[in-house]
Every structure is written in structure tokens, then in C-alpha cells.
Amino acid sequence: MNPLADLHENRDEAIAWRRQIHANPELGYEEFASSELVAERLQAWGYEVHRGLAGTGVVGTLKAGKGPRRIGLRAEMDALPIQEHTGLPYASGNLAAPSARAKVASRPDDPGWFFEDFCNWQNIEPYWRFITDSAAPAAAGRLMGCRTVRLYHDHLLVKEPNTRQRTPWHQDQPYYNVVGGDTVSMWIPVDPVARESTLEFVAGSHRGPWLMPRTFMDNEAKWFPEGSLVEMPDIESDRARYPIVGWALEPGDLVCFNMLTLHASGGVGGQRRRRAFSVRFIGDDVRHAPRRWRTSPDFPGLAQSLPEGAPMDHPLFPVLWQAEGEAARA
């Protein structure tokens, strides 16, 4: 047995694990994915593994011989809440350094944690690389039947294990500062999503009407005056009345839907978190529609630089894809 030779032989694999943890940082007592990775590797190497110490701690025991002596090795997995500017391909991501738009969307007494953040494509290079280098913009263009596709925004959604907070039934577009039908959201899970925790949709609801947007926590109407839009029906109390669809999902899947589609999702149980990255695209007929309350997400100063009713021709909404021949005409 040559430990140094063994270490050298597994060097690349160990580096990949370390970079995986570095790129997906988790703060103290929230290291669910990191602890699961460590536990899985220890088990694969033949260790006796104990999970859940102080919530996310992991202990691996390896017995060799019958002697009384013990050796203990300790390591920490929690990240620090700082922004990384190294530019490395495995640089720490969104959860370690949330933007000013980030919010916790679960109540203080929820045993889990529901975190959201928006519009990080200018600061997190992997987000921008996916948005621009993947087939997503071209797919959005074909789904919308548009000549030009712009980015509207990105959206990170994280529900930690045992999050009770549901995402209530709603349409996205009434919370936004845009009108027009050429829209598509892509909801992309990076963890397996059970059917009971997935996004659900009311099929055909993208045809309207617009329904009153209300704050998720206290049910207030802030974007439109009371009575100006049709109220949201109580879908949960009579689910059989509606054509509800939804699917268990795996990493690599994605769900695409119009921004007027009614949708909701449940909480998350068990030991797995539910992380999803959503990218929202807009097309030819979309126009600026400032609201009386800050939109979700908000675009500070946009109302002063982009008139109401104008096309979304602004650096905040870059062109990502154009149909063949459209670029030449532009």
C-alpha cells in the first residue's frame, strides 16, 4: 500500500469534488448538498457514516484492527458570506453572496427556508454563459414564433428540505413591468424534483384573463387597484375542476411556459433541497408597462429611461437570438 501513489491516482477526482463544493457554497447549518456529497463518498469508501449531527454534520468511522488508539480528523464545509471575484470557472455562486434583490420567501417559523434572487446575469459568469451559450434562446424564439429574443431576467429559487411554504397559484406577468404575449419562462431544476414538490400548471390558462396579483405573504393588491382585475380562483379547494398538470423532474429537464400561465408548487420534504434556475425571455410584441408598485423583480430607474409602451430596447434586456436574416436587416 502506497498512500501517496493512491492520492496521486485520485488527484483529479478529488479536485473535482473540492471545486464542486466551492462552486456551490452553503452557509453554516445549511450545508445540505455538501454534507450529502461527503456522506456518499465516505460510504463508497467503506466508512460507517452517521448523518444529521447538529443538522448537517457528518461523521465517518473507519475501523482497522482492535487496538485502543483513535485518530480524529475534522473539516468544515460552511462558506463565508462574501463575494468572490476570482473569475475562476468554479467560483462561488449566488447563495454565498446574494444580490440586493434577494429575499426569503418563507415565514420565520418555517422549519425549512425558501430563498429567491433575481437578475444576476451581469455578476455571475456561469449564469451568463448558460443564457448565451446554450440552446435556450433559440428554443425560446421557436416557442414564441418570434424574430428576436431578449433576456428579461434570471431567477434563482431554492427550497431547503422541510420547507412548508407553498408557492401559491399565480400568473407571473401581472407582477412584471411588461405587456404582450411573446413571453416564455424556462424552469430548470438542478436537483431531482418529486411530483409533490414540482411546478404545477393549469393547462390553457395562458390565454387569460389577467388575474389580480397579490403579495404572497399578506394577500395585498399593490400592483393594480382593487377590483380592476379578475380575482384568483381558489384552485386548491376544487382541484378536480381544473386541468392541472405537472411532472417529477430530473436535472437536465426543463419546463417552458408563457408568463400568463397559472402555476404553483408545494413545499419540500425529506432530505433533499429543491434548487431551480429560471430564465425568462421576451419577444417581438412585448412593451414596457411601468406599475404603481415595485415589480418582482424591480428595475430601478427604468421608468425614467424607457417610456411606457416602448419596446424593451434597453441594455438590461439584451438581444440573445435573432431569426435567420433578422440580424442583417437590423
Tab-separated table of C-alpha atoms in Angstrom:
chain	number	residue	atom	x	y	z
A	1	MET	CA	0.000	0.000	0.000
A	2	ASN	CA	1.374	3.378	-1.064
A	3	PRO	CA	-0.830	6.238	0.214
A	4	LEU	CA	0.972	8.876	-1.856
A	5	ALA	CA	0.503	6.856	-5.016
A	6	ASP	CA	-3.186	6.379	-4.196
A	7	LEU	CA	-3.607	10.097	-3.640
A	8	HIS	CA	-1.913	10.898	-6.933
A	9	GLU	CA	-4.061	8.370	-8.773
A	10	ASN	CA	-7.263	10.000	-7.448
A	11	ARG	CA	-5.996	13.575	-7.649
A	12	ASP	CA	-8.280	14.765	-10.479
A	13	GLU	CA	-11.378	13.284	-8.861
A	14	ALA	CA	-10.565	14.909	-5.505
A	15	ILE	CA	-10.011	18.273	-7.171
A	16	ALA	CA	-13.402	17.957	-8.898
A	17	TRP	CA	-15.138	17.297	-5.567
A	18	ARG	CA	-13.441	20.252	-3.931
A	19	ARG	CA	-14.391	22.549	-6.816
A	20	GLN	CA	-17.977	21.287	-6.750
A	21	ILE	CA	-18.285	22.284	-3.092
A	22	HIS	CA	-16.516	25.602	-3.737
A	23	ALA	CA	-18.831	26.471	-6.647
A	24	ASN	CA	-21.965	25.661	-4.630
A	25	PRO	CA	-21.307	27.262	-1.243
A	26	GLU	CA	-23.636	26.790	1.692
A	27	LEU	CA	-23.651	28.834	4.887
A	28	GLY	CA	-23.435	27.338	8.371
A	29	TYR	CA	-26.221	24.860	9.254
A	30	GLU	CA	-27.382	24.956	5.620
A	31	GLU	CA	-24.765	22.596	4.111
A	32	PHE	CA	-27.321	20.054	2.909
A	33	ALA	CA	-25.826	19.294	-0.515
A	34	SER	CA	-22.225	19.423	0.744
A	35	SER	CA	-22.900	17.031	3.624
A	36	GLU	CA	-24.715	14.633	1.313
A	37	LEU	CA	-21.747	14.615	-1.086
A	38	VAL	CA	-19.326	13.922	1.778
A	39	ALA	CA	-21.537	11.177	3.198
A	40	GLU	CA	-21.932	9.477	-0.187
A	41	ARG	CA	-18.159	9.466	-0.786
A	42	LEU	CA	-17.379	8.128	2.693
A	43	GLN	CA	-19.899	5.335	2.255
A	44	ALA	CA	-18.418	4.439	-1.115
A	45	TRP	CA	-15.015	4.092	0.563
A	46	GLY	CA	-16.371	1.724	3.193
A	47	TYR	CA	-16.809	4.103	6.134
A	48	GLU	CA	-19.611	3.738	8.659
A	49	VAL	CA	-21.490	7.011	8.157
A	50	HIS	CA	-23.681	8.963	10.589
A	51	ARG	CA	-25.649	11.868	9.125
A	52	GLY	CA	-27.529	14.797	10.634
A	53	LEU	CA	-25.299	15.719	13.576
A	54	ALA	CA	-26.337	19.241	14.604
A	55	GLY	CA	-28.425	19.264	11.430
A	56	THR	CA	-25.893	18.910	8.648
A	57	GLY	CA	-22.856	17.302	10.311
A	58	VAL	CA	-21.385	14.040	9.025
A	59	VAL	CA	-19.203	11.545	10.899
A	60	GLY	CA	-17.395	8.723	9.139
A	61	THR	CA	-15.823	5.885	11.125
A	62	LEU	CA	-13.237	3.509	9.676
A	63	LYS	CA	-12.151	0.611	11.868
A	64	ALA	CA	-8.786	-1.085	11.379
A	65	GLY	CA	-7.641	-3.696	13.865
A	66	LYS	CA	-8.649	-3.948	17.522
A	67	GLY	CA	-6.281	-1.523	19.190
A	68	PRO	CA	-7.491	1.186	21.631
A	69	ARG	CA	-5.979	4.145	19.817
A	70	ARG	CA	-8.075	6.593	17.774
A	71	ILE	CA	-7.319	9.296	15.232
A	72	GLY	CA	-9.824	12.090	14.592
A	73	LEU	CA	-9.775	14.357	11.533
A	74	ARG	CA	-12.090	17.366	11.371
A	75	ALA	CA	-13.063	19.545	8.413
A	76	GLU	CA	-15.516	22.384	7.894
A	77	MET	CA	-17.934	22.671	4.972
A	78	ASP	CA	-19.645	26.012	5.602
A	79	ALA	CA	-18.966	29.014	3.395
A	80	LEU	CA	-18.496	32.657	4.321
A	81	PRO	CA	-20.996	35.264	3.051
A	82	ILE	CA	-18.552	37.129	0.804
A	83	GLN	CA	-18.459	37.899	-2.915
A	84	GLU	CA	-15.769	36.089	-4.922
A	85	HIS	CA	-14.102	37.978	-7.768
A	86	THR	CA	-11.503	35.429	-8.873
A	87	GLY	CA	-13.134	34.795	-12.235
A	88	LEU	CA	-12.371	31.095	-11.889
A	89	PRO	CA	-14.746	28.672	-13.636
A	90	TYR	CA	-15.590	27.140	-10.242
A	91	ALA	CA	-16.032	30.455	-8.411
A	92	SER	CA	-18.589	30.521	-5.603
A	93	GLY	CA	-22.084	31.291	-6.725
A	94	ASN	CA	-25.298	33.014	-5.795
A	95	LEU	CA	-26.140	31.739	-2.302
A	96	ALA	CA	-22.829	32.858	-0.814
A	97	ALA	CA	-23.306	36.444	-1.960
A	98	PRO	CA	-26.962	37.293	-2.707
A	99	SER	CA	-27.822	40.427	-4.639
A	100	ALA	CA	-29.807	43.363	-3.290
A	101	ARG	CA	-32.921	41.832	-4.897
A	102	ALA	CA	-32.644	38.575	-2.907
A	103	LYS	CA	-35.404	37.698	-0.480
A	104	VAL	CA	-36.505	34.954	1.878
A	105	ALA	CA	-39.988	33.879	0.806
A	106	SER	CA	-40.766	31.600	3.765
A	107	ARG	CA	-42.051	32.563	7.201
A	108	PRO	CA	-39.747	32.701	10.255
A	109	ASP	CA	-41.422	29.660	11.818
A	110	ASP	CA	-40.974	27.509	8.703
A	111	PRO	CA	-38.623	24.590	9.503
A	112	GLY	CA	-37.131	24.970	6.013
A	113	TRP	CA	-36.053	28.011	4.048
A	114	PHE	CA	-37.247	29.423	0.711
A	115	PHE	CA	-34.739	31.743	-0.951
A	116	GLU	CA	-35.072	33.705	-4.178
A	117	ASP	CA	-32.744	36.006	-6.098
A	118	PHE	CA	-33.065	37.811	-9.416
A	119	CYS	CA	-31.111	39.455	-12.235
A	120	ASN	CA	-27.614	38.142	-11.542
A	121	TRP	CA	-26.531	37.538	-15.136
A	122	GLN	CA	-24.249	40.593	-15.087
A	123	ASN	CA	-22.404	39.423	-11.945
A	124	ILE	CA	-22.336	35.621	-12.110
A	125	GLU	CA	-20.491	34.448	-15.205
A	126	PRO	CA	-21.871	30.867	-15.253
A	127	TYR	CA	-25.390	32.304	-15.426
A	128	TRP	CA	-24.457	34.466	-18.402
A	129	ARG	CA	-22.618	31.613	-20.122
A	130	PHE	CA	-25.661	29.380	-19.862
A	131	ILE	CA	-28.040	32.098	-21.012
A	132	THR	CA	-25.932	32.993	-24.064
A	133	ASP	CA	-24.123	29.765	-24.993
A	134	SER	CA	-26.926	27.220	-24.579
A	135	ALA	CA	-29.746	26.444	-26.993
A	136	ALA	CA	-32.232	28.147	-24.650
A	137	PRO	CA	-32.592	31.487	-26.550
A	138	ALA	CA	-33.112	29.744	-29.906
A	139	ALA	CA	-35.649	27.392	-28.309
A	140	ALA	CA	-37.435	30.397	-26.809
A	141	GLY	CA	-37.570	32.057	-30.219
A	142	ARG	CA	-39.139	28.993	-31.791
A	143	LEU	CA	-41.607	28.522	-28.947
A	144	MET	CA	-42.733	32.143	-29.217
A	145	GLY	CA	-42.560	32.249	-33.020
A	146	CYS	CA	-40.566	35.485	-32.799
A	147	ARG	CA	-37.917	37.162	-34.920
A	148	THR	CA	-35.973	38.484	-31.915
A	149	VAL	CA	-35.464	37.131	-28.395
A	150	ARG	CA	-34.363	39.291	-25.470
A	151	LEU	CA	-33.460	38.297	-21.938
A	152	TYR	CA	-35.998	39.534	-19.425
A	153	HIS	CA	-34.336	38.223	-16.274
A	154	ASP	CA	-32.906	35.237	-14.439
A	155	HIS	CA	-34.371	33.884	-11.206
A	156	LEU	CA	-32.852	31.532	-8.644
A	157	LEU	CA	-35.273	29.568	-6.422
A	158	VAL	CA	-34.071	27.410	-3.525
A	159	LYS	CA	-36.307	25.444	-1.160
A	160	GLU	CA	-34.331	23.669	1.523
A	161	PRO	CA	-35.504	20.337	2.982
A	162	ASN	CA	-38.666	20.531	5.104
A	163	THR	CA	-39.772	23.868	3.659
A	164	ARG	CA	-43.522	24.057	4.253
A	165	GLN	CA	-44.041	27.278	2.315
A	166	ARG	CA	-46.049	26.706	-0.840
A	167	THR	CA	-45.726	28.914	-3.877
A	168	PRO	CA	-49.401	29.886	-4.273
A	169	TRP	CA	-51.293	29.841	-7.555
A	170	HIS	CA	-50.442	32.905	-9.607
A	171	GLN	CA	-49.556	34.293	-13.015
A	172	ASP	CA	-46.103	35.843	-13.352
A	173	GLN	CA	-46.848	38.613	-15.820
A	174	PRO	CA	-49.158	40.764	-13.650
A	175	TYR	CA	-46.212	41.152	-11.244
A	176	TYR	CA	-43.950	42.298	-14.102
A	177	ASN	CA	-43.487	45.596	-15.923
A	178	VAL	CA	-44.340	44.247	-19.378
A	179	VAL	CA	-47.365	43.620	-21.591
A	180	GLY	CA	-47.503	41.396	-24.659
A	181	GLY	CA	-47.971	37.731	-25.437
A	182	ASP	CA	-44.497	36.830	-26.715
A	183	THR	CA	-43.061	35.509	-23.454
A	184	VAL	CA	-41.591	32.245	-22.222
A	185	SER	CA	-40.192	31.134	-18.874
A	186	MET	CA	-37.824	28.179	-18.618
A	187	TRP	CA	-37.805	26.499	-15.197
A	188	ILE	CA	-34.703	24.328	-14.919
A	189	PRO	CA	-34.167	22.068	-11.878
A	190	VAL	CA	-30.628	21.305	-10.743
A	191	ASP	CA	-31.847	18.751	-8.173
A	192	PRO	CA	-34.343	15.895	-8.602
A	193	VAL	CA	-37.851	17.248	-8.002
A	194	ALA	CA	-40.584	14.948	-6.691
A	195	ARG	CA	-44.070	15.245	-8.173
A	196	GLU	CA	-45.442	16.710	-4.929
A	197	SER	CA	-42.814	19.479	-4.954
A	198	THR	CA	-42.780	20.311	-8.649
A	199	LEU	CA	-44.353	23.189	-10.554
A	200	GLU	CA	-47.988	22.597	-11.436
A	201	PHE	CA	-49.884	24.400	-14.199
A	202	VAL	CA	-53.476	24.960	-15.211
A	203	ALA	CA	-53.405	23.921	-18.849
A	204	GLY	CA	-54.659	26.614	-21.229
A	205	SER	CA	-54.606	29.400	-18.637
A	206	HIS	CA	-52.041	31.367	-20.687
A	207	ARG	CA	-54.989	32.541	-22.789
A	208	GLY	CA	-56.097	34.713	-19.866
A	209	PRO	CA	-57.695	36.631	-18.394
A	210	TRP	CA	-55.176	38.558	-16.319
A	211	LEU	CA	-55.815	37.792	-12.645
A	212	MET	CA	-55.236	40.072	-9.671
A	213	PRO	CA	-51.655	39.780	-8.379
A	214	ARG	CA	-51.403	39.792	-4.606
A	215	THR	CA	-48.479	39.621	-2.218
A	216	PHE	CA	-47.798	36.020	-1.294
A	217	MET	CA	-47.480	36.576	2.458
A	218	ASP	CA	-50.266	39.041	3.288
A	219	ASN	CA	-52.533	38.892	0.187
A	220	GLU	CA	-52.380	42.617	-0.587
A	221	ALA	CA	-53.166	44.105	-4.024
A	222	LYS	CA	-50.313	46.531	-4.722
A	223	TRP	CA	-49.758	46.428	-8.483
A	224	PHE	CA	-53.321	47.113	-9.658
A	225	PRO	CA	-56.275	48.806	-7.873
A	226	GLU	CA	-58.707	46.546	-6.052
A	227	GLY	CA	-61.466	45.404	-8.393
A	228	SER	CA	-59.576	46.250	-11.596
A	229	LEU	CA	-58.726	42.608	-12.440
A	230	VAL	CA	-60.487	39.293	-12.004
A	231	GLU	CA	-59.688	37.663	-8.655
A	232	MET	CA	-57.659	34.466	-8.456
A	233	PRO	CA	-59.972	31.440	-8.075
A	234	ASP	CA	-59.431	29.080	-5.132
A	235	ILE	CA	-57.892	26.301	-7.196
A	236	GLU	CA	-56.667	24.210	-4.258
A	237	SER	CA	-60.148	23.805	-2.813
A	238	ASP	CA	-61.511	22.316	-6.045
A	239	ARG	CA	-58.543	20.857	-7.920
A	240	ALA	CA	-60.674	18.394	-9.874
A	241	ARG	CA	-62.352	21.313	-11.648
A	242	TYR	CA	-59.119	22.424	-13.321
A	243	PRO	CA	-56.860	20.692	-15.879
A	244	ILE	CA	-53.792	20.636	-13.607
A	245	VAL	CA	-50.571	19.172	-14.999
A	246	GLY	CA	-47.111	18.682	-13.501
A	247	TRP	CA	-44.220	16.263	-13.652
A	248	ALA	CA	-41.488	14.821	-11.483
A	249	LEU	CA	-38.263	16.263	-12.875
A	250	GLU	CA	-34.579	15.416	-13.003
A	251	PRO	CA	-31.509	17.607	-13.623
A	252	GLY	CA	-31.369	18.146	-17.366
A	253	ASP	CA	-35.146	18.554	-17.674
A	254	LEU	CA	-36.800	21.917	-18.138
A	255	VAL	CA	-40.357	23.191	-18.262
A	256	CYS	CA	-41.334	26.050	-20.568
A	257	PHE	CA	-44.458	28.165	-20.083
A	258	ASN	CA	-45.981	31.505	-21.020
A	259	MET	CA	-45.797	34.202	-18.346
A	260	LEU	CA	-49.606	34.295	-18.050
A	261	THR	CA	-49.858	30.573	-17.257
A	262	LEU	CA	-51.336	29.847	-13.839
A	263	HIS	CA	-48.843	27.850	-11.785
A	264	ALA	CA	-47.959	26.898	-8.214
A	265	SER	CA	-45.737	24.486	-6.304
A	266	GLY	CA	-45.702	22.672	-2.983
A	267	GLY	CA	-43.188	22.612	-0.173
A	268	VAL	CA	-40.220	20.284	0.054
A	269	GLY	CA	-39.891	17.384	2.469
A	270	GLY	CA	-37.254	14.783	3.175
A	271	GLN	CA	-33.529	15.316	2.950
A	272	ARG	CA	-33.150	16.908	-0.476
A	273	ARG	CA	-33.272	20.571	-1.326
A	274	ARG	CA	-35.023	21.831	-4.448
A	275	ARG	CA	-32.926	24.270	-6.440
A	276	ALA	CA	-34.125	25.662	-9.752
A	277	PHE	CA	-32.773	28.239	-12.168
A	278	SER	CA	-35.372	30.077	-14.203
A	279	VAL	CA	-34.660	32.184	-17.275
A	280	ARG	CA	-37.351	34.421	-18.731
A	281	PHE	CA	-37.367	35.577	-22.331
A	282	ILE	CA	-39.416	38.194	-24.167
A	283	GLY	CA	-40.152	38.570	-27.865
A	284	ASP	CA	-41.395	40.897	-30.561
A	285	ASP	CA	-44.676	42.244	-29.152
A	286	VAL	CA	-43.557	42.899	-25.562
A	287	ARG	CA	-43.728	46.518	-24.406
A	288	HIS	CA	-42.771	48.410	-21.261
A	289	ALA	CA	-45.605	48.805	-18.724
A	290	PRO	CA	-44.487	50.566	-15.514
A	291	ARG	CA	-46.501	49.624	-12.412
A	292	ARG	CA	-47.534	51.655	-9.400
A	293	TRP	CA	-45.651	49.276	-7.072
A	294	ARG	CA	-42.164	47.787	-7.408
A	295	THR	CA	-42.271	44.829	-9.724
A	296	SER	CA	-40.802	41.411	-8.997
A	297	PRO	CA	-38.052	41.868	-9.957
A	298	ASP	CA	-37.712	45.611	-9.793
A	299	PHE	CA	-35.725	47.635	-12.341
A	300	PRO	CA	-34.867	50.906	-10.568
A	301	GLY	CA	-34.708	53.917	-12.886
A	302	LEU	CA	-36.109	52.091	-15.908
A	303	ALA	CA	-39.338	54.110	-15.907
A	304	GLN	CA	-37.275	57.293	-16.339
A	305	SER	CA	-35.290	55.962	-19.307
A	306	LEU	CA	-37.805	53.790	-21.170
A	307	PRO	CA	-41.219	55.296	-21.973
A	308	GLU	CA	-44.413	53.413	-21.277
A	309	GLY	CA	-45.425	51.404	-24.344
A	310	ALA	CA	-41.904	51.346	-25.773
A	311	PRO	CA	-40.239	48.139	-26.993
A	312	MET	CA	-37.813	46.666	-24.446
A	313	ASP	CA	-34.790	48.040	-26.301
A	314	HIS	CA	-32.534	48.612	-23.310
A	315	PRO	CA	-29.172	47.237	-22.083
A	316	LEU	CA	-30.969	45.498	-19.190
A	317	PHE	CA	-32.698	43.287	-21.768
A	318	PRO	CA	-30.002	42.222	-24.252
A	319	VAL	CA	-30.814	40.565	-27.559
A	320	LEU	CA	-29.884	36.877	-27.327
A	321	TRP	CA	-31.162	35.427	-30.588
A	322	GLN	CA	-32.493	36.560	-33.939
A	323	ALA	CA	-34.134	34.568	-36.710
A	324	GLU	CA	-32.114	33.995	-39.860
A	325	GLY	CA	-31.908	37.192	-41.861
A	326	GLU	CA	-33.124	39.350	-38.978
A	327	ALA	CA	-29.604	40.343	-37.892
A	328	ALA	CA	-28.778	41.517	-41.402
A	329	ARG	CA	-31.930	43.659	-41.533
A	330	ALA	CA	-31.089	45.099	-38.102
